[in-house]
C-alpha cells in the first residue's frame, strides 16, 4: 500500500486502500471462487434481506495497532454481501465495533466510512511520550536522545540556580561588597550567560533530531 508522509495523514485517503492492487486481487479471487457462474455457493448465514445480503454476528478481538486491520477485514466481508446483526469487541476491536455500530443502518455498508474517519484522524495524537515528539514518528533512538538532551538542560538549569542562590546567600550573609565580591558577581554573570547559551544549544539540537528523523 502507498506510504503516507511520516507523522501526518495529509496524503491518506480511502482510495489508498480501495484502489490498492492487493485489495483488488483479494476481492477478485473471492468473486471468482464464489460469484462467477458455476462457482460454489457463498453461504455463511440463513438470514438474508431483499438485496441478498447475509447477516451474521461479529466479535472483533484486540491487538493494539493491529486493530486497524479489522477495518480491512470488515470491508472485504461487506463487499462479499455480509452484514452484521450484533457487534462486540475487545480492546482495539472495540474501536471498529463502536464505529460500525453508530454508522447508518444494519443493511448499509460501514467500513468505507470508518476508513474515511481513520484517514482524517491524526494518529500521533494517540501516541504516548514527550509532547515535543508527538508530531514525529515513534523511535526509541529519537526518544532516548531527546531524554538525554532534556537531562542536560535540567542539569544546566539546576547548576545555574545553585550559583544564583549561593551568590545571594554570600552577599546577604557577609554583607561585604569588596573587590572579591564584585569578582564573584562577574563569575555569576558569566555563569548565567553560559547557562542561557547552553539552553539555546540544547534546544536547537533537540529540534535538529526531530527534523533529521522526519527527513
PDB file of C-alpha atoms in Angstrom:
ATOM      1  CA  UNK A   1       0.000   0.000   0.000  1.00  0.00           C
ATOM      2  CA  UNK A   2       1.329   3.507  -0.762  1.00  0.00           C
ATOM      3  CA  UNK A   3       3.009   5.199   2.142  1.00  0.00           C
ATOM      4  CA  UNK A   4       1.710   8.480   3.552  1.00  0.00           C
ATOM      5  CA  UNK A   5       4.029  11.173   4.849  1.00  0.00           C
ATOM      6  CA  UNK A   6       5.628  10.220   8.171  1.00  0.00           C
ATOM      7  CA  UNK A   7       3.836  11.742  11.133  1.00  0.00           C
ATOM      8  CA  UNK A   8       0.944  13.103   9.077  1.00  0.00           C
ATOM      9  CA  UNK A   9      -2.117  11.830   7.283  1.00  0.00           C
ATOM     10  CA  UNK A  10      -2.459  14.643   4.752  1.00  0.00           C
ATOM     11  CA  UNK A  11      -1.945  12.264   1.786  1.00  0.00           C
ATOM     12  CA  UNK A  12      -4.024   9.409   3.124  1.00  0.00           C
ATOM     13  CA  UNK A  13      -7.410   8.794   1.506  1.00  0.00           C
ATOM     14  CA  UNK A  14      -9.907   5.946   1.290  1.00  0.00           C
ATOM     15  CA  UNK A  15      -8.701   5.277  -2.265  1.00  0.00           C
ATOM     16  CA  UNK A  16      -5.289   4.325  -0.859  1.00  0.00           C
ATOM     17  CA  UNK A  17      -6.974   1.221   0.464  1.00  0.00           C
ATOM     18  CA  UNK A  18      -9.784   0.574  -2.014  1.00  0.00           C
ATOM     19  CA  UNK A  19      -7.582   1.014  -5.093  1.00  0.00           C
ATOM     20  CA  UNK A  20      -4.656  -0.968  -3.749  1.00  0.00           C
ATOM     21  CA  UNK A  21      -3.783  -3.881  -6.058  1.00  0.00           C
ATOM     22  CA  UNK A  22      -3.674  -6.362  -3.158  1.00  0.00           C
ATOM     23  CA  UNK A  23      -7.169  -5.428  -2.028  1.00  0.00           C
ATOM     24  CA  UNK A  24      -8.491  -5.704  -5.574  1.00  0.00           C
ATOM     25  CA  UNK A  25      -6.752  -9.062  -6.040  1.00  0.00           C
ATOM     26  CA  UNK A  26      -8.308 -10.386  -2.825  1.00  0.00           C
ATOM     27  CA  UNK A  27     -11.803  -9.346  -3.920  1.00  0.00           C
ATOM     28  CA  UNK A  28     -11.254 -10.713  -7.423  1.00  0.00           C
ATOM     29  CA  UNK A  29     -10.184 -14.059  -6.008  1.00  0.00           C
ATOM     30  CA  UNK A  30     -13.270 -14.245  -3.796  1.00  0.00           C
ATOM     31  CA  UNK A  31     -15.619 -13.211  -6.609  1.00  0.00           C
ATOM     32  CA  UNK A  32     -14.063 -15.788  -8.926  1.00  0.00           C
ATOM     33  CA  UNK A  33     -14.495 -18.518  -6.352  1.00  0.00           C
ATOM     34  CA  UNK A  34     -17.984 -17.657  -5.116  1.00  0.00           C
ATOM     35  CA  UNK A  35     -19.692 -15.237  -7.519  1.00  0.00           C
ATOM     36  CA  UNK A  36     -18.792 -16.447 -11.010  1.00  0.00           C
ATOM     37  CA  UNK A  37     -21.103 -18.791 -12.992  1.00  0.00           C
ATOM     38  CA  UNK A  38     -20.785 -22.381 -11.863  1.00  0.00           C
ATOM     39  CA  UNK A  39     -18.875 -21.494  -8.708  1.00  0.00           C
ATOM     40  CA  UNK A  40     -19.642 -22.915  -5.296  1.00  0.00           C
ATOM     41  CA  UNK A  41     -22.328 -21.021  -3.343  1.00  0.00           C
ATOM     42  CA  UNK A  42     -21.221 -18.448  -0.791  1.00  0.00           C
ATOM     43  CA  UNK A  43     -23.343 -19.202   2.258  1.00  0.00           C
ATOM     44  CA  UNK A  44     -22.486 -18.060   5.773  1.00  0.00           C
ATOM     45  CA  UNK A  45     -25.954 -17.425   7.188  1.00  0.00           C
ATOM     46  CA  UNK A  46     -29.603 -18.327   6.709  1.00  0.00           C
ATOM     47  CA  UNK A  47     -30.683 -14.758   7.455  1.00  0.00           C
ATOM     48  CA  UNK A  48     -30.967 -12.712   4.275  1.00  0.00           C
ATOM     49  CA  UNK A  49     -32.544  -9.417   3.252  1.00  0.00           C
ATOM     50  CA  UNK A  50     -34.248  -8.458  -0.001  1.00  0.00           C
ATOM     51  CA  UNK A  51     -30.905  -7.450  -1.528  1.00  0.00           C
ATOM     52  CA  UNK A  52     -29.378 -10.854  -0.851  1.00  0.00           C
ATOM     53  CA  UNK A  53     -27.112  -9.687   1.979  1.00  0.00           C
ATOM     54  CA  UNK A  54     -26.390 -12.332   4.605  1.00  0.00           C
ATOM     55  CA  UNK A  55     -26.452 -11.388   8.288  1.00  0.00           C
ATOM     56  CA  UNK A  56     -24.095 -12.663  10.984  1.00  0.00           C
ATOM     57  CA  UNK A  57     -22.909 -11.674  14.465  1.00  0.00           C
ATOM     58  CA  UNK A  58     -19.334 -10.408  14.661  1.00  0.00           C
ATOM     59  CA  UNK A  59     -16.856 -10.243  17.539  1.00  0.00           C
ATOM     60  CA  UNK A  60     -13.619  -8.338  16.872  1.00  0.00           C
ATOM     61  CA  UNK A  61     -10.614  -9.048  19.055  1.00  0.00           C
ATOM     62  CA  UNK A  62      -7.845  -6.720  20.145  1.00  0.00           C
ATOM     63  CA  UNK A  63      -4.228  -6.459  19.082  1.00  0.00           C
ATOM     64  CA  UNK A  64      -3.054  -2.897  19.591  1.00  0.00           C
ATOM     65  CA  UNK A  65      -2.344  -1.092  16.344  1.00  0.00           C
ATOM     66  CA  UNK A  66      -3.199  -4.318  14.503  1.00  0.00           C
ATOM     67  CA  UNK A  67      -6.805  -3.436  15.316  1.00  0.00           C
ATOM     68  CA  UNK A  68      -6.649  -1.148  12.267  1.00  0.00           C
ATOM     69  CA  UNK A  69      -6.531  -4.285  10.099  1.00  0.00           C
ATOM     70  CA  UNK A  70     -10.034  -5.141  11.310  1.00  0.00           C
ATOM     71  CA  UNK A  71     -11.388  -2.326   9.137  1.00  0.00           C
ATOM     72  CA  UNK A  72      -9.934  -4.043   6.079  1.00  0.00           C
ATOM     73  CA  UNK A  73     -11.365  -7.342   7.250  1.00  0.00           C
ATOM     74  CA  UNK A  74     -14.892  -5.988   7.626  1.00  0.00           C
ATOM     75  CA  UNK A  75     -14.547  -4.113   4.318  1.00  0.00           C
ATOM     76  CA  UNK A  76     -13.928  -7.408   2.478  1.00  0.00           C
ATOM     77  CA  UNK A  77     -16.850  -9.063   4.298  1.00  0.00           C
ATOM     78  CA  UNK A  78     -19.190  -6.233   3.331  1.00  0.00           C
ATOM     79  CA  UNK A  79     -18.035  -6.359  -0.280  1.00  0.00           C
ATOM     80  CA  UNK A  80     -18.995 -10.027  -0.256  1.00  0.00           C
ATOM     81  CA  UNK A  81     -22.526  -9.159   0.846  1.00  0.00           C
ATOM     82  CA  UNK A  82     -22.200  -9.816   4.569  1.00  0.00           C
ATOM     83  CA  UNK A  83     -23.927  -7.546   7.081  1.00  0.00           C
ATOM     84  CA  UNK A  84     -23.901  -7.656  10.862  1.00  0.00           C
ATOM     85  CA  UNK A  85     -26.766  -8.146  13.287  1.00  0.00           C
ATOM     86  CA  UNK A  86     -24.894  -7.788  16.550  1.00  0.00           C
ATOM     87  CA  UNK A  87     -21.387  -6.496  17.122  1.00  0.00           C
ATOM     88  CA  UNK A  88     -18.968  -6.915  20.021  1.00  0.00           C
ATOM     89  CA  UNK A  89     -15.265  -6.391  20.535  1.00  0.00           C
ATOM     90  CA  UNK A  90     -12.364  -6.429  22.949  1.00  0.00           C
ATOM     91  CA  UNK A  91      -9.509  -3.937  23.324  1.00  0.00           C
ATOM     92  CA  UNK A  92      -8.633  -2.423  19.919  1.00  0.00           C
ATOM     93  CA  UNK A  93     -11.514  -4.359  18.387  1.00  0.00           C
ATOM     94  CA  UNK A  94     -13.983  -2.217  20.303  1.00  0.00           C
ATOM     95  CA  UNK A  95     -12.995   0.846  18.250  1.00  0.00           C
ATOM     96  CA  UNK A  96     -14.092  -0.592  14.908  1.00  0.00           C
ATOM     97  CA  UNK A  97     -17.066  -2.189  16.657  1.00  0.00           C
ATOM     98  CA  UNK A  98     -18.212   1.131  18.124  1.00  0.00           C
ATOM     99  CA  UNK A  99     -17.847   2.978  14.825  1.00  0.00           C
ATOM    100  CA  UNK A 100     -19.713   0.307  12.894  1.00  0.00           C
ATOM    101  CA  UNK A 101     -22.478   0.345  15.483  1.00  0.00           C
ATOM    102  CA  UNK A 102     -23.221   4.073  15.195  1.00  0.00           C
ATOM    103  CA  UNK A 103     -22.838   4.436  11.411  1.00  0.00           C
ATOM    104  CA  UNK A 104     -26.005   4.008   9.366  1.00  0.00           C
ATOM    105  CA  UNK A 105     -28.498   1.150   9.333  1.00  0.00           C
ATOM    106  CA  UNK A 106     -27.702  -2.552   9.602  1.00  0.00           C
ATOM    107  CA  UNK A 107     -28.152  -3.140   5.879  1.00  0.00           C
ATOM    108  CA  UNK A 108     -25.756  -0.319   4.932  1.00  0.00           C
ATOM    109  CA  UNK A 109     -22.013  -0.992   4.492  1.00  0.00           C
ATOM    110  CA  UNK A 110     -19.992   0.742   7.196  1.00  0.00           C
ATOM    111  CA  UNK A 111     -16.297   0.117   6.514  1.00  0.00           C
ATOM    112  CA  UNK A 112     -15.779   2.790   3.845  1.00  0.00           C
ATOM    113  CA  UNK A 113     -16.998   5.460   6.262  1.00  0.00           C
ATOM    114  CA  UNK A 114     -14.797   4.043   9.022  1.00  0.00           C
ATOM    115  CA  UNK A 115     -11.839   4.202   6.633  1.00  0.00           C
ATOM    116  CA  UNK A 116     -12.696   7.821   5.876  1.00  0.00           C
ATOM    117  CA  UNK A 117     -12.711   8.664   9.593  1.00  0.00           C
ATOM    118  CA  UNK A 118      -9.339   6.943  10.002  1.00  0.00           C
ATOM    119  CA  UNK A 119      -7.843   8.919   7.108  1.00  0.00           C
ATOM    120  CA  UNK A 120      -8.841  12.160   8.834  1.00  0.00           C
ATOM    121  CA  UNK A 121      -7.528  11.092  12.241  1.00  0.00           C
ATOM    122  CA  UNK A 122      -4.168  12.413  13.442  1.00  0.00           C
ATOM    123  CA  UNK A 123      -2.821   9.137  14.743  1.00  0.00           C
ATOM    124  CA  UNK A 124       0.110  10.690  16.597  1.00  0.00           C
ATOM    125  CA  UNK A 125      -2.356  12.470  18.856  1.00  0.00           C
ATOM    126  CA  UNK A 126      -2.744   8.983  20.370  1.00  0.00           C
ATOM    127  CA  UNK A 127       0.999   8.382  20.837  1.00  0.00           C
ATOM    128  CA  UNK A 128       2.462   8.411  24.356  1.00  0.00           C
ATOM    129  CA  UNK A 129       5.679  10.244  25.067  1.00  0.00           C
ATOM    130  CA  UNK A 130       7.131  13.735  25.240  1.00  0.00           C
ATOM    131  CA  UNK A 131       4.747  16.354  23.755  1.00  0.00           C
ATOM    132  CA  UNK A 132       7.503  17.746  21.515  1.00  0.00           C
ATOM    133  CA  UNK A 133       7.888  14.328  19.903  1.00  0.00           C
ATOM    134  CA  UNK A 134       4.185  13.876  19.145  1.00  0.00           C
ATOM    135  CA  UNK A 135       4.464  15.189  15.551  1.00  0.00           C
ATOM    136  CA  UNK A 136       7.229  12.742  14.658  1.00  0.00           C
ATOM    137  CA  UNK A 137       7.284   9.003  14.256  1.00  0.00           C
ATOM    138  CA  UNK A 138       7.889   6.920  17.340  1.00  0.00           C
ATOM    139  CA  UNK A 139      11.531   5.860  17.613  1.00  0.00           C
ATOM    140  CA  UNK A 140      13.379   4.546  20.649  1.00  0.00           C
ATOM    141  CA  UNK A 141      16.607   6.156  19.397  1.00  0.00           C
ATOM    142  CA  UNK A 142      14.960   9.568  18.986  1.00  0.00           C
ATOM    143  CA  UNK A 143      13.233   9.401  22.375  1.00  0.00           C
ATOM    144  CA  UNK A 144      16.455   8.294  24.084  1.00  0.00           C
ATOM    145  CA  UNK A 145      18.436  11.140  22.520  1.00  0.00           C
ATOM    146  CA  UNK A 146      15.728  13.627  23.441  1.00  0.00           C
ATOM    147  CA  UNK A 147      15.634  12.407  27.055  1.00  0.00           C
ATOM    148  CA  UNK A 148      19.409  12.889  27.274  1.00  0.00           C
ATOM    149  CA  UNK A 149      19.100  16.441  25.989  1.00  0.00           C
ATOM    150  CA  UNK A 150      16.335  17.146  28.491  1.00  0.00           C
ATOM    151  CA  UNK A 151      18.552  15.790  31.274  1.00  0.00           C
ATOM    152  CA  UNK A 152      21.417  18.056  30.161  1.00  0.00           C
ATOM    153  CA  UNK A 153      19.103  21.040  30.045  1.00  0.00           C
ATOM    154  CA  UNK A 154      17.796  20.450  33.542  1.00  0.00           C
ATOM    155  CA  UNK A 155      21.318  19.813  34.813  1.00  0.00           C
ATOM    156  CA  UNK A 156      22.451  23.161  33.428  1.00  0.00           C
ATOM    157  CA  UNK A 157      19.361  24.844  34.858  1.00  0.00           C
ATOM    158  CA  UNK A 158      19.937  23.413  38.333  1.00  0.00           C
ATOM    159  CA  UNK A 159      23.607  24.384  38.200  1.00  0.00           C
ATOM    160  CA  UNK A 160      22.685  27.952  37.274  1.00  0.00           C
ATOM    161  CA  UNK A 161      20.102  28.085  40.034  1.00  0.00           C
ATOM    162  CA  UNK A 162      22.640  26.791  42.561  1.00  0.00           C
ATOM    163  CA  UNK A 163      25.115  29.509  41.529  1.00  0.00           C
ATOM    164  CA  UNK A 164      22.468  32.214  41.853  1.00  0.00           C
ATOM    165  CA  UNK A 165      21.369  31.012  45.287  1.00  0.00           C
ATOM    166  CA  UNK A 166      24.958  30.727  46.539  1.00  0.00           C
ATOM    167  CA  UNK A 167      25.721  34.265  45.317  1.00  0.00           C
ATOM    168  CA  UNK A 168      22.634  35.673  47.001  1.00  0.00           C
ATOM    169  CA  UNK A 169      23.487  33.897  50.254  1.00  0.00           C
ATOM    170  CA  UNK A 170      27.082  35.135  50.102  1.00  0.00           C
ATOM    171  CA  UNK A 171      26.122  38.795  49.710  1.00  0.00           C
ATOM    172  CA  UNK A 172      23.316  38.530  52.261  1.00  0.00           C
ATOM    173  CA  UNK A 173      25.296  36.732  54.977  1.00  0.00           C
ATOM    174  CA  UNK A 174      28.642  38.507  54.567  1.00  0.00           C
ATOM    175  CA  UNK A 175      27.304  41.992  53.923  1.00  0.00           C
ATOM    176  CA  UNK A 176      30.565  42.643  52.094  1.00  0.00           C
ATOM    177  CA  UNK A 177      30.828  44.416  48.786  1.00  0.00           C
ATOM    178  CA  UNK A 178      34.577  44.299  48.395  1.00  0.00           C
ATOM    179  CA  UNK A 179      36.510  43.665  45.207  1.00  0.00           C
ATOM    180  CA  UNK A 180      36.275  39.939  45.852  1.00  0.00           C
ATOM    181  CA  UNK A 181      32.508  40.217  45.986  1.00  0.00           C
ATOM    182  CA  UNK A 182      32.445  42.068  42.668  1.00  0.00           C
ATOM    183  CA  UNK A 183      34.730  39.421  41.190  1.00  0.00           C
ATOM    184  CA  UNK A 184      32.331  36.742  42.416  1.00  0.00           C
ATOM    185  CA  UNK A 185      29.478  38.663  40.825  1.00  0.00           C
ATOM    186  CA  UNK A 186      31.274  38.658  37.486  1.00  0.00           C
ATOM    187  CA  UNK A 187      31.666  34.899  37.756  1.00  0.00           C
ATOM    188  CA  UNK A 188      27.931  34.616  38.427  1.00  0.00           C
ATOM    189  CA  UNK A 189      27.040  36.790  35.424  1.00  0.00           C
ATOM    190  CA  UNK A 190      29.341  34.718  33.226  1.00  0.00           C
ATOM    191  CA  UNK A 191      27.666  31.556  34.505  1.00  0.00           C
ATOM    192  CA  UNK A 192      24.211  32.929  33.693  1.00  0.00           C
ATOM    193  CA  UNK A 193      25.323  33.816  30.157  1.00  0.00           C
ATOM    194  CA  UNK A 194      26.807  30.339  29.747  1.00  0.00           C
ATOM    195  CA  UNK A 195      23.557  28.860  31.066  1.00  0.00           C
ATOM    196  CA  UNK A 196      21.436  30.766  28.507  1.00  0.00           C
ATOM    197  CA  UNK A 197      23.739  29.831  25.623  1.00  0.00           C
ATOM    198  CA  UNK A 198      23.750  26.168  26.703  1.00  0.00           C
ATOM    199  CA  UNK A 199      19.944  26.090  26.856  1.00  0.00           C
ATOM    200  CA  UNK A 200      19.733  27.522  23.332  1.00  0.00           C
ATOM    201  CA  UNK A 201      22.235  24.964  22.022  1.00  0.00           C
ATOM    202  CA  UNK A 202      20.425  22.043  23.652  1.00  0.00           C
ATOM    203  CA  UNK A 203      17.044  23.227  22.327  1.00  0.00           C
ATOM    204  CA  UNK A 204      18.474  23.586  18.808  1.00  0.00           C
ATOM    205  CA  UNK A 205      19.921  20.075  18.946  1.00  0.00           C
ATOM    206  CA  UNK A 206      16.556  18.716  20.048  1.00  0.00           C
ATOM    207  CA  UNK A 207      14.854  20.355  17.054  1.00  0.00           C
ATOM    208  CA  UNK A 208      17.536  19.010  14.721  1.00  0.00           C
ATOM    209  CA  UNK A 209      16.985  15.467  15.995  1.00  0.00           C
ATOM    210  CA  UNK A 210      13.278  15.678  15.151  1.00  0.00           C
ATOM    211  CA  UNK A 211      13.836  17.367  11.780  1.00  0.00           C
ATOM    212  CA  UNK A 212      16.531  14.896  10.702  1.00  0.00           C
ATOM    213  CA  UNK A 213      14.375  11.948  11.666  1.00  0.00           C
ATOM    214  CA  UNK A 214      11.422  13.322   9.686  1.00  0.00           C
ATOM    215  CA  UNK A 215      13.669  13.881   6.688  1.00  0.00           C
TER     216      UNK A 215
END
